[in-house]
Amino acid sequence: MGIVMKARNQLFAISILCAGFILVAWYLQVFKMELPCPLCVLQRYAFILIGIFCLLGAFLKRIRMFSILGSLTALVGVYLAGYQLWVIAHPVIKCGRDALEEAVNSFWLAKAVPVLFRAESLCSDVPDTFLVLNPPQWALLWFVVFAIALFRLARRGG
């Protein structure tokens, strides 16, 4: 199997994982009543962007360019998830519920698909664990994995 084909398969796998994470977030929100905070919603956007960049890289065979964009988006996700975990550890800190929530909820996707993109919780709320970790911990873990994997793909090129 050629390097480009292997890289394309990895990009497809990452995009499928990103779609899966959005489905898990939807499940937790709808069936477990875990309402998302503004930082959670921003992390959802990051997963979607990573998935889109991976699909574009695979379909357009522009692996290096879209892997770099995906890796940078994953680093933004690392920051968002890390900041959310910091806010949870320091509950006196506010995530900016008024300003940040208003900004996140004003995005067109929040209005078009509110079940996934409308922030309705505080960032300092401690979410329930799901398979040992809570959602921001899972997000941080996978953003780090994606950042590393996409950076490696970008270095190999294609």
Tab-separated table of C-alpha atoms in Angstrom, residues 11-25 43-54 70 74 142-143 146 150:
chain	number	residue	atom	x	y	z
A	11	LEU	CA	-7.451	10.714	7.477
A	12	PHE	CA	-10.677	8.772	6.893
A	13	ALA	CA	-10.252	7.019	10.251
A	14	ILE	CA	-9.767	10.325	12.080
A	15	SER	CA	-12.836	11.817	10.396
A	16	ILE	CA	-14.922	8.776	11.398
A	17	LEU	CA	-13.695	9.105	14.995
A	18	CYS	CA	-14.627	12.795	14.996
A	19	ALA	CA	-18.128	11.948	13.751
A	20	GLY	CA	-18.360	9.321	16.474
A	21	PHE	CA	-17.433	11.854	19.143
A	22	ILE	CA	-20.192	14.170	17.948
A	23	LEU	CA	-22.664	11.263	18.143
A	24	VAL	CA	-21.495	10.447	21.680
A	25	ALA	CA	-21.930	14.112	22.651
A	43	GLN	CA	-14.868	21.578	21.344
A	44	ARG	CA	-17.633	20.088	19.196
A	45	TYR	CA	-16.842	22.656	16.522
A	46	ALA	CA	-13.171	21.677	16.751
A	47	PHE	CA	-13.970	17.980	16.276
A	48	ILE	CA	-16.152	18.809	13.290
A	49	LEU	CA	-13.455	20.991	11.729
A	50	ILE	CA	-10.837	18.284	12.236
A	51	GLY	CA	-13.154	15.784	10.565
A	52	ILE	CA	-13.817	18.127	7.650
A	53	PHE	CA	-10.114	18.870	7.163
A	54	CYS	CA	-9.354	15.150	7.191
A	70	GLY	CA	-6.363	19.636	11.270
A	74	ALA	CA	-6.589	19.890	17.337
A	142	TRP	CA	-8.243	12.690	21.607
A	143	PHE	CA	-7.260	16.216	20.644
A	146	PHE	CA	-5.163	13.891	16.641
A	150	LEU	CA	-1.951	14.849	11.921
